[in-house]
Amino acid sequence: MASYRNGRGTVKVDRVQPTGSSNLRASSSFKSKNSIVRRSNSSAGFEDSVSGRVRVAVRLRPQNAEEMVADADFADCVELQPEFKRLKLRKNNWDSDTYEFDEVLTESASQKRVYEVVAKPVVESVLDGYNGTVMAYGQTGTGKTFTLGRLGDEDTSARGIMVRAMEDILANISRDSDSVMISYLQLYMETIQDLLNPSNDNIAIVEDPKTGDVSVPAATLVDIRTHQDFMELLRLGEAHRVAANTKLNTESSRSHAILMVHIKRSVTDMESEITSENDHSIHMSRNSKPPVIRKGKLVVVDLAGSERVHKSGSEGHTLEEAKSINLSLSALGKCINALAENSPHVPVRDSKLTRLLKDSFGGTARTSLIVTVGPSPRHRAETSSTILFGQRAMKVENMLKIKEEFDYKSLCRKLETQIDKLIAENERQQKAFEDEIERTAIEAQQRISEAEINYTEALEREKMKCQMDYMESIKKLEEKWMHNQPKRVTNGFSNGNHSADGNNDHANEDVTELKIMLQKEISLRKRAEEEIHSLRNSQFCPTEADANADVVKLQNLLDEETRQKQKLEDEVLMLQSRLSQLSFGSGQSRYSQIDDRGNGETTSIANLHEHVGLQKILSLLESEDPNVRLHAVKVVANLAAEDTNQERIVEAGGLSSLLALLRSRSFDETICRIAAGAIANLAMNEANQELIMGQGGISLLAMTAADAEDPQTLRMVAGAIANLCGNDKLQTRLRSEGGIKALLGMVRSRHPDVLSQVARGVANFAKCESRTSSKGNKNNKSMLIEDGALPWIVQNANNDASIIRRHIELALCHLAQHEVNAKDMVSGGALWELVRISRDCSRDDIRALARRTLTSSQIFSSELRRLRVEI
């Protein structure tokens, strides 16, 4: 005897549900305790029924990105207590309602766990011959389709209930005797459509007048043999399912999806004993029972989400879809209420959805319902409605039935075939076994005899061969030793003498060479001493007093030079120590800075020229020592970073010295980089710009850009040219001396710092051209376009780096202000970028400038009208 508890009391029955799929039942914690069957012995077939309540689980969806922002200051309206299988729905900060469910699944529950506690018991019952339903209900966007229909192509752990159920079904059926057929439908606008055959778009519901069973015989039915076949059909069905974008869900299902899986299984209790040789009599008696065919149907229903129109923003056709969805869900709710209250009338004919689910609620199917809710307090009303729907569904009682059919003819044919096969196989195996034993014994004896003979002969041959080889080797060695003995004595003496003579000769040659070198050094020293003596005599030939005075004077001069040298060395050391505090910045207006974090005793670079002397610092730029020259140019560059020092540097000839460093043929990229940075700082002053141009600065900067490869060097050079591009008076000369081409040539570096300076220079040049054109001083095409800059400008107009994009957008706007450039910009694709800038630019002034330029230009306006683009 076994017992179970339902919603109303305890019932005792005689037999539990069959265990035809016991390997599925290990983790079925959600399985109803009511899965008990009582059978009769009708020869034509039988139907027994037991009571089974609808099992309901609730699943909480995690917060999405929108809710994290919108509900950041509010507590979630839902609190789960999975250990007690309770859900608390907050009314306010101090009050809440508590509900109990058969299972409570948190937002962290895996897809596997959801399947095992909700759907797996239903799948087991279907494999045992029952009808089963798994259905998801909830507000739109709460994860119903994710729970049921997720395919898991990218992540197998995300597979939904449909995929996992089919995996278990295919793993527990026989491919030879069992069959699995599926149909996939959608209920859209109260019309049943076939997702596997879209042309079949108006399927009728047929109800058996005797049994009341509901079916859709016109639906496409596909035989499933492999899991891959099922996945392809699911993808096909999902592609045909109707979805739309609403405020609550970007892919909101606009139809109810219904997957029907028809399983036909042939059941034989002792099928595994057919080939057993033990207990033959028991086996034959048990196999005399006729085979049973069980038919189960699994229905997986992905309901469309309930929604409120003012929240979802549905309108037009989407609004009509929402009305149809809400009407069908309302009809389902009425049926659930009627069943929960044991009403004599259940309005199942109010909707096609309720007619299709007639067997699932109040019928003969084992039903599991999962209600999905979201945590947002903004949707508390919808969450409360969903929870109450699940609570009412838990009160619905179904009467589970199993249908089995006996197949005596099949049993007879099967047994006769098996007996014939067993007899023939037994005779064949017996004869083959005996023949094999005899053949194996004879063959083994022959092989043993042959192996013994071959081994003895081979051993004897090997022994004789080794003895012969040994004797032959000894004989050859003795002959060779006797032959070489006399030669060794003779060669030993002769070779020894020869080696000794050779070593002596080599040693003598080395000694002779050293003596010659020593004599040369002695003679050179004597000659030098004689020259010094003669010079002294020629200089100090006057009186001894005059000579002493000259010596004292020279000594004083020498001491003064020594002090000056020491002072210069001290200054160089001080400069080197200060260089550790220097850093070269990468801003638009300054290319070096001074780290002023030292203590108060140290002198800042800003007034270093007052302490050491600017002229001395500039004189070090011409030093032959590269290190001294490098340190000096660093100091000058940092001084040039401050406006107060620039005039003094220029007046002292610092600009000429910096340009001379670029002009020197001994190319040192580090010195050139720092010198270019100093020139870039000086070029911020308009007066200095004309001096730079007058001394051939543009040509030198272009030459440096052509030779340099380091991105920082190119950045400094590009910054200097970009500053010069902002002078209206120098544009023609700047272009003629190769400044524009040099600037554009530096984009080969692809370094973002270099590209930002190039973009700034292009923007400055375009701005000056626009200013000149507005004054009527220029009517020709832009020199930037003539030098081929437009393709690069268009290509980088939407660059990922904001600083590059901002300069390029400004350059495009300035180029477009001159009507003569419009045709080239249209043909070069700049028009589309201007349209984008007028719509998407982050800066209001640039966006307004682009819009004003597009509307004021006749060429741009006519082209936009032709393309039907509105600004």
JSON list of C-alpha atoms in Angstrom, two decimals, residues 188-340:
[
{"chain": "A", "resi": 188, "resn": "TYR", "atom": "CA", "xyz": [-1.94, 34.68, -32.93]},
{"chain": "A", "resi": 189, "resn": "MET", "atom": "CA", "xyz": [-4.95, 37.03, -32.88]},
{"chain": "A", "resi": 190, "resn": "GLU", "atom": "CA", "xyz": [-7.22, 34.04, -32.05]},
{"chain": "A", "resi": 191, "resn": "THR", "atom": "CA", "xyz": [-5.91, 32.17, -35.11]},
{"chain": "A", "resi": 192, "resn": "ILE", "atom": "CA", "xyz": [-3.97, 28.92, -34.81]},
{"chain": "A", "resi": 193, "resn": "GLN", "atom": "CA", "xyz": [-0.97, 28.97, -37.17]},
{"chain": "A", "resi": 194, "resn": "ASP", "atom": "CA", "xyz": [1.57, 26.26, -37.97]},
{"chain": "A", "resi": 195, "resn": "LEU", "atom": "CA", "xyz": [5.11, 27.46, -37.17]},
{"chain": "A", "resi": 196, "resn": "LEU", "atom": "CA", "xyz": [6.62, 24.56, -39.15]},
{"chain": "A", "resi": 197, "resn": "ASN", "atom": "CA", "xyz": [4.48, 25.35, -42.22]},
{"chain": "A", "resi": 198, "resn": "PRO", "atom": "CA", "xyz": [3.57, 29.07, -42.32]},
{"chain": "A", "resi": 199, "resn": "SER", "atom": "CA", "xyz": [1.16, 28.58, -45.21]},
{"chain": "A", "resi": 200, "resn": "ASN", "atom": "CA", "xyz": [-1.05, 26.52, -42.89]},
{"chain": "A", "resi": 201, "resn": "ASP", "atom": "CA", "xyz": [-2.30, 29.61, -41.05]},
{"chain": "A", "resi": 202, "resn": "ASN", "atom": "CA", "xyz": [-5.86, 28.76, -39.97]},
{"chain": "A", "resi": 203, "resn": "ILE", "atom": "CA", "xyz": [-5.95, 25.42, -38.20]},
{"chain": "A", "resi": 204, "resn": "ALA", "atom": "CA", "xyz": [-9.21, 24.19, -36.71]},
{"chain": "A", "resi": 205, "resn": "ILE", "atom": "CA", "xyz": [-9.63, 22.63, -33.26]},
{"chain": "A", "resi": 206, "resn": "VAL", "atom": "CA", "xyz": [-11.36, 19.23, -33.31]},
{"chain": "A", "resi": 207, "resn": "GLU", "atom": "CA", "xyz": [-13.05, 17.82, -30.21]},
{"chain": "A", "resi": 208, "resn": "ASP", "atom": "CA", "xyz": [-13.99, 14.14, -29.85]},
{"chain": "A", "resi": 209, "resn": "PRO", "atom": "CA", "xyz": [-17.73, 14.04, -29.04]},
{"chain": "A", "resi": 210, "resn": "LYS", "atom": "CA", "xyz": [-17.35, 10.83, -26.99]},
{"chain": "A", "resi": 211, "resn": "THR", "atom": "CA", "xyz": [-14.22, 11.46, -24.93]},
{"chain": "A", "resi": 212, "resn": "GLY", "atom": "CA", "xyz": [-14.06, 15.24, -25.15]},
{"chain": "A", "resi": 213, "resn": "ASP", "atom": "CA", "xyz": [-10.37, 15.10, -26.15]},
{"chain": "A", "resi": 214, "resn": "VAL", "atom": "CA", "xyz": [-9.13, 18.15, -28.07]},
{"chain": "A", "resi": 215, "resn": "SER", "atom": "CA", "xyz": [-6.77, 17.83, -31.06]},
{"chain": "A", "resi": 216, "resn": "VAL", "atom": "CA", "xyz": [-5.48, 19.77, -34.08]},
{"chain": "A", "resi": 217, "resn": "PRO", "atom": "CA", "xyz": [-5.24, 17.12, -36.81]},
{"chain": "A", "resi": 218, "resn": "ALA", "atom": "CA", "xyz": [-4.40, 19.65, -39.54]},
{"chain": "A", "resi": 219, "resn": "ALA", "atom": "CA", "xyz": [-1.12, 20.62, -37.85]},
{"chain": "A", "resi": 220, "resn": "THR", "atom": "CA", "xyz": [2.16, 19.46, -39.34]},
{"chain": "A", "resi": 221, "resn": "LEU", "atom": "CA", "xyz": [3.49, 16.39, -37.50]},
{"chain": "A", "resi": 222, "resn": "VAL", "atom": "CA", "xyz": [7.22, 15.64, -37.83]},
{"chain": "A", "resi": 223, "resn": "ASP", "atom": "CA", "xyz": [8.96, 12.42, -36.76]},
{"chain": "A", "resi": 224, "resn": "ILE", "atom": "CA", "xyz": [12.00, 13.17, -34.58]},
{"chain": "A", "resi": 225, "resn": "ARG", "atom": "CA", "xyz": [14.92, 10.74, -34.73]},
{"chain": "A", "resi": 226, "resn": "THR", "atom": "CA", "xyz": [17.81, 12.83, -33.42]},
{"chain": "A", "resi": 227, "resn": "HIS", "atom": "CA", "xyz": [18.23, 15.82, -31.15]},
{"chain": "A", "resi": 228, "resn": "GLN", "atom": "CA", "xyz": [19.73, 17.78, -34.06]},
{"chain": "A", "resi": 229, "resn": "ASP", "atom": "CA", "xyz": [16.49, 17.33, -36.02]},
{"chain": "A", "resi": 230, "resn": "PHE", "atom": "CA", "xyz": [14.53, 18.78, -33.10]},
{"chain": "A", "resi": 231, "resn": "MET", "atom": "CA", "xyz": [16.86, 21.79, -32.76]},
{"chain": "A", "resi": 232, "resn": "GLU", "atom": "CA", "xyz": [16.48, 22.62, -36.46]},
{"chain": "A", "resi": 233, "resn": "LEU", "atom": "CA", "xyz": [12.69, 22.49, -36.16]},
{"chain": "A", "resi": 234, "resn": "LEU", "atom": "CA", "xyz": [12.77, 24.73, -33.09]},
{"chain": "A", "resi": 235, "resn": "ARG", "atom": "CA", "xyz": [14.90, 27.29, -34.95]},
{"chain": "A", "resi": 236, "resn": "LEU", "atom": "CA", "xyz": [12.47, 27.13, -37.88]},
{"chain": "A", "resi": 237, "resn": "GLY", "atom": "CA", "xyz": [9.49, 27.69, -35.60]},
{"chain": "A", "resi": 238, "resn": "GLU", "atom": "CA", "xyz": [11.12, 30.55, -33.69]},
{"chain": "A", "resi": 239, "resn": "ALA", "atom": "CA", "xyz": [11.93, 32.28, -36.97]},
{"chain": "A", "resi": 240, "resn": "HIS", "atom": "CA", "xyz": [8.22, 32.29, -37.88]},
{"chain": "A", "resi": 241, "resn": "ARG", "atom": "CA", "xyz": [6.92, 33.35, -34.48]},
{"chain": "A", "resi": 242, "resn": "VAL", "atom": "CA", "xyz": [5.53, 36.89, -34.27]},
{"chain": "A", "resi": 243, "resn": "ALA", "atom": "CA", "xyz": [7.48, 39.32, -32.05]},
{"chain": "A", "resi": 244, "resn": "ALA", "atom": "CA", "xyz": [7.59, 43.10, -31.63]},
{"chain": "A", "resi": 245, "resn": "ASN", "atom": "CA", "xyz": [9.56, 45.80, -29.87]},
{"chain": "A", "resi": 246, "resn": "THR", "atom": "CA", "xyz": [7.80, 47.47, -26.93]},
{"chain": "A", "resi": 247, "resn": "LYS", "atom": "CA", "xyz": [8.93, 49.68, -24.08]},
{"chain": "A", "resi": 248, "resn": "LEU", "atom": "CA", "xyz": [8.91, 46.70, -21.74]},
{"chain": "A", "resi": 249, "resn": "ASN", "atom": "CA", "xyz": [10.64, 44.19, -24.00]},
{"chain": "A", "resi": 250, "resn": "THR", "atom": "CA", "xyz": [12.69, 44.60, -27.18]},
{"chain": "A", "resi": 251, "resn": "GLU", "atom": "CA", "xyz": [11.56, 41.17, -28.44]},
{"chain": "A", "resi": 252, "resn": "SER", "atom": "CA", "xyz": [8.08, 40.81, -26.98]},
{"chain": "A", "resi": 253, "resn": "SER", "atom": "CA", "xyz": [6.26, 37.66, -28.13]},
{"chain": "A", "resi": 254, "resn": "ARG", "atom": "CA", "xyz": [2.95, 38.61, -29.72]},
{"chain": "A", "resi": 255, "resn": "SER", "atom": "CA", "xyz": [1.57, 35.06, -29.83]},
{"chain": "A", "resi": 256, "resn": "HIS", "atom": "CA", "xyz": [1.16, 32.04, -27.59]},
{"chain": "A", "resi": 257, "resn": "ALA", "atom": "CA", "xyz": [3.62, 29.30, -28.69]},
{"chain": "A", "resi": 258, "resn": "ILE", "atom": "CA", "xyz": [2.50, 25.68, -28.18]},
{"chain": "A", "resi": 259, "resn": "LEU", "atom": "CA", "xyz": [4.90, 22.74, -28.66]},
{"chain": "A", "resi": 260, "resn": "MET", "atom": "CA", "xyz": [3.16, 19.33, -28.76]},
{"chain": "A", "resi": 261, "resn": "VAL", "atom": "CA", "xyz": [5.28, 16.18, -28.39]},
{"chain": "A", "resi": 262, "resn": "HIS", "atom": "CA", "xyz": [3.50, 12.86, -29.09]},
{"chain": "A", "resi": 263, "resn": "ILE", "atom": "CA", "xyz": [5.32, 9.81, -27.69]},
{"chain": "A", "resi": 264, "resn": "LYS", "atom": "CA", "xyz": [4.42, 6.21, -28.49]},
{"chain": "A", "resi": 265, "resn": "ARG", "atom": "CA", "xyz": [6.33, 3.60, -26.45]},
{"chain": "A", "resi": 266, "resn": "SER", "atom": "CA", "xyz": [6.30, -0.17, -26.58]},
{"chain": "A", "resi": 267, "resn": "VAL", "atom": "CA", "xyz": [6.53, -1.49, -23.01]},
{"chain": "A", "resi": 268, "resn": "THR", "atom": "CA", "xyz": [7.79, -5.00, -22.16]},
{"chain": "A", "resi": 269, "resn": "ASP", "atom": "CA", "xyz": [8.62, -5.61, -18.51]},
{"chain": "A", "resi": 270, "resn": "MET", "atom": "CA", "xyz": [11.23, -8.28, -19.10]},
{"chain": "A", "resi": 271, "resn": "GLU", "atom": "CA", "xyz": [12.50, -7.23, -22.50]},
{"chain": "A", "resi": 272, "resn": "SER", "atom": "CA", "xyz": [16.12, -7.33, -21.34]},
{"chain": "A", "resi": 273, "resn": "GLU", "atom": "CA", "xyz": [15.88, -11.07, -20.69]},
{"chain": "A", "resi": 274, "resn": "ILE", "atom": "CA", "xyz": [15.35, -12.11, -24.29]},
{"chain": "A", "resi": 275, "resn": "THR", "atom": "CA", "xyz": [19.01, -13.05, -24.80]},
{"chain": "A", "resi": 276, "resn": "SER", "atom": "CA", "xyz": [19.59, -14.32, -21.25]},
{"chain": "A", "resi": 277, "resn": "GLU", "atom": "CA", "xyz": [20.55, -17.98, -20.86]},
{"chain": "A", "resi": 278, "resn": "ASN", "atom": "CA", "xyz": [19.63, -18.20, -17.16]},
{"chain": "A", "resi": 279, "resn": "ASP", "atom": "CA", "xyz": [16.15, -18.92, -15.80]},
{"chain": "A", "resi": 280, "resn": "HIS", "atom": "CA", "xyz": [14.88, -19.84, -19.24]},
{"chain": "A", "resi": 281, "resn": "SER", "atom": "CA", "xyz": [11.57, -21.12, -17.99]},
{"chain": "A", "resi": 282, "resn": "ILE", "atom": "CA", "xyz": [10.86, -17.95, -15.98]},
{"chain": "A", "resi": 283, "resn": "HIS", "atom": "CA", "xyz": [11.82, -15.90, -18.98]},
{"chain": "A", "resi": 284, "resn": "MET", "atom": "CA", "xyz": [9.42, -17.70, -21.30]},
{"chain": "A", "resi": 285, "resn": "SER", "atom": "CA", "xyz": [6.52, -17.42, -18.89]},
{"chain": "A", "resi": 286, "resn": "ARG", "atom": "CA", "xyz": [6.99, -13.73, -18.35]},
{"chain": "A", "resi": 287, "resn": "ASN", "atom": "CA", "xyz": [7.47, -13.05, -22.05]},
{"chain": "A", "resi": 288, "resn": "SER", "atom": "CA", "xyz": [4.08, -14.56, -22.75]},
{"chain": "A", "resi": 289, "resn": "LYS", "atom": "CA", "xyz": [2.54, -11.30, -21.54]},
{"chain": "A", "resi": 290, "resn": "PRO", "atom": "CA", "xyz": [1.51, -9.22, -24.56]},
{"chain": "A", "resi": 291, "resn": "PRO", "atom": "CA", "xyz": [3.43, -6.00, -25.23]},
{"chain": "A", "resi": 292, "resn": "VAL", "atom": "CA", "xyz": [1.86, -2.73, -24.17]},
{"chain": "A", "resi": 293, "resn": "ILE", "atom": "CA", "xyz": [1.85, 0.45, -26.23]},
{"chain": "A", "resi": 294, "resn": "ARG", "atom": "CA", "xyz": [1.71, 3.64, -24.20]},
{"chain": "A", "resi": 295, "resn": "LYS", "atom": "CA", "xyz": [0.80, 6.97, -25.75]},
{"chain": "A", "resi": 296, "resn": "GLY", "atom": "CA", "xyz": [1.76, 10.16, -23.95]},
{"chain": "A", "resi": 297, "resn": "LYS", "atom": "CA", "xyz": [1.51, 13.77, -25.03]},
{"chain": "A", "resi": 298, "resn": "LEU", "atom": "CA", "xyz": [3.69, 16.60, -23.70]},
{"chain": "A", "resi": 299, "resn": "VAL", "atom": "CA", "xyz": [2.43, 20.16, -24.26]},
{"chain": "A", "resi": 300, "resn": "VAL", "atom": "CA", "xyz": [4.84, 23.05, -23.61]},
{"chain": "A", "resi": 301, "resn": "VAL", "atom": "CA", "xyz": [3.08, 26.42, -23.68]},
{"chain": "A", "resi": 302, "resn": "ASP", "atom": "CA", "xyz": [4.98, 29.72, -23.86]},
{"chain": "A", "resi": 303, "resn": "LEU", "atom": "CA", "xyz": [2.24, 32.25, -23.21]},
{"chain": "A", "resi": 304, "resn": "ALA", "atom": "CA", "xyz": [2.59, 35.77, -24.53]},
{"chain": "A", "resi": 305, "resn": "GLY", "atom": "CA", "xyz": [3.17, 38.24, -21.70]},
{"chain": "A", "resi": 306, "resn": "SER", "atom": "CA", "xyz": [0.35, 40.21, -20.18]},
{"chain": "A", "resi": 307, "resn": "GLU", "atom": "CA", "xyz": [0.93, 43.97, -20.57]},
{"chain": "A", "resi": 308, "resn": "ARG", "atom": "CA", "xyz": [-0.62, 47.30, -19.80]},
{"chain": "A", "resi": 309, "resn": "VAL", "atom": "CA", "xyz": [-0.83, 49.52, -22.84]},
{"chain": "A", "resi": 310, "resn": "HIS", "atom": "CA", "xyz": [0.23, 52.71, -21.09]},
{"chain": "A", "resi": 311, "resn": "LYS", "atom": "CA", "xyz": [3.43, 50.98, -19.95]},
{"chain": "A", "resi": 312, "resn": "SER", "atom": "CA", "xyz": [4.27, 48.98, -23.06]},
{"chain": "A", "resi": 313, "resn": "GLY", "atom": "CA", "xyz": [3.57, 51.88, -25.42]},
{"chain": "A", "resi": 314, "resn": "SER", "atom": "CA", "xyz": [1.69, 49.63, -27.86]},
{"chain": "A", "resi": 315, "resn": "GLU", "atom": "CA", "xyz": [-0.11, 51.38, -30.67]},
{"chain": "A", "resi": 316, "resn": "GLY", "atom": "CA", "xyz": [-1.60, 50.60, -34.04]},
{"chain": "A", "resi": 317, "resn": "HIS", "atom": "CA", "xyz": [-1.36, 46.92, -34.93]},
{"chain": "A", "resi": 318, "resn": "THR", "atom": "CA", "xyz": [0.73, 46.21, -31.83]},
{"chain": "A", "resi": 319, "resn": "LEU", "atom": "CA", "xyz": [-2.15, 47.56, -29.74]},
{"chain": "A", "resi": 320, "resn": "GLU", "atom": "CA", "xyz": [-4.57, 45.14, -31.43]},
{"chain": "A", "resi": 321, "resn": "GLU", "atom": "CA", "xyz": [-2.15, 42.30, -30.69]},
{"chain": "A", "resi": 322, "resn": "ALA", "atom": "CA", "xyz": [-1.98, 43.35, -27.04]},
{"chain": "A", "resi": 323, "resn": "LYS", "atom": "CA", "xyz": [-5.78, 43.37, -26.83]},
{"chain": "A", "resi": 324, "resn": "SER", "atom": "CA", "xyz": [-5.99, 39.85, -28.26]},
{"chain": "A", "resi": 325, "resn": "ILE", "atom": "CA", "xyz": [-3.29, 38.60, -25.86]},
{"chain": "A", "resi": 326, "resn": "ASN", "atom": "CA", "xyz": [-4.98, 40.13, -22.82]},
{"chain": "A", "resi": 327, "resn": "LEU", "atom": "CA", "xyz": [-8.39, 38.75, -23.85]},
{"chain": "A", "resi": 328, "resn": "SER", "atom": "CA", "xyz": [-7.08, 35.19, -24.19]},
{"chain": "A", "resi": 329, "resn": "LEU", "atom": "CA", "xyz": [-5.21, 35.43, -20.87]},
{"chain": "A", "resi": 330, "resn": "SER", "atom": "CA", "xyz": [-8.33, 36.84, -19.24]},
{"chain": "A", "resi": 331, "resn": "ALA", "atom": "CA", "xyz": [-10.35, 33.88, -20.54]},
{"chain": "A", "resi": 332, "resn": "LEU", "atom": "CA", "xyz": [-7.70, 31.52, -19.14]},
{"chain": "A", "resi": 333, "resn": "GLY", "atom": "CA", "xyz": [-7.91, 33.28, -15.78]},
{"chain": "A", "resi": 334, "resn": "LYS", "atom": "CA", "xyz": [-11.70, 32.87, -15.72]},
{"chain": "A", "resi": 335, "resn": "CYS", "atom": "CA", "xyz": [-11.36, 29.14, -16.35]},
{"chain": "A", "resi": 336, "resn": "ILE", "atom": "CA", "xyz": [-8.77, 28.83, -13.58]},
{"chain": "A", "resi": 337, "resn": "ASN", "atom": "CA", "xyz": [-11.06, 30.70, -11.18]},
{"chain": "A", "resi": 338, "resn": "ALA", "atom": "CA", "xyz": [-14.01, 28.49, -12.05]},
{"chain": "A", "resi": 339, "resn": "LEU", "atom": "CA", "xyz": [-11.98, 25.31, -11.56]},
{"chain": "A", "resi": 340, "resn": "ALA", "atom": "CA", "xyz": [-10.47, 26.56, -8.30]}
]
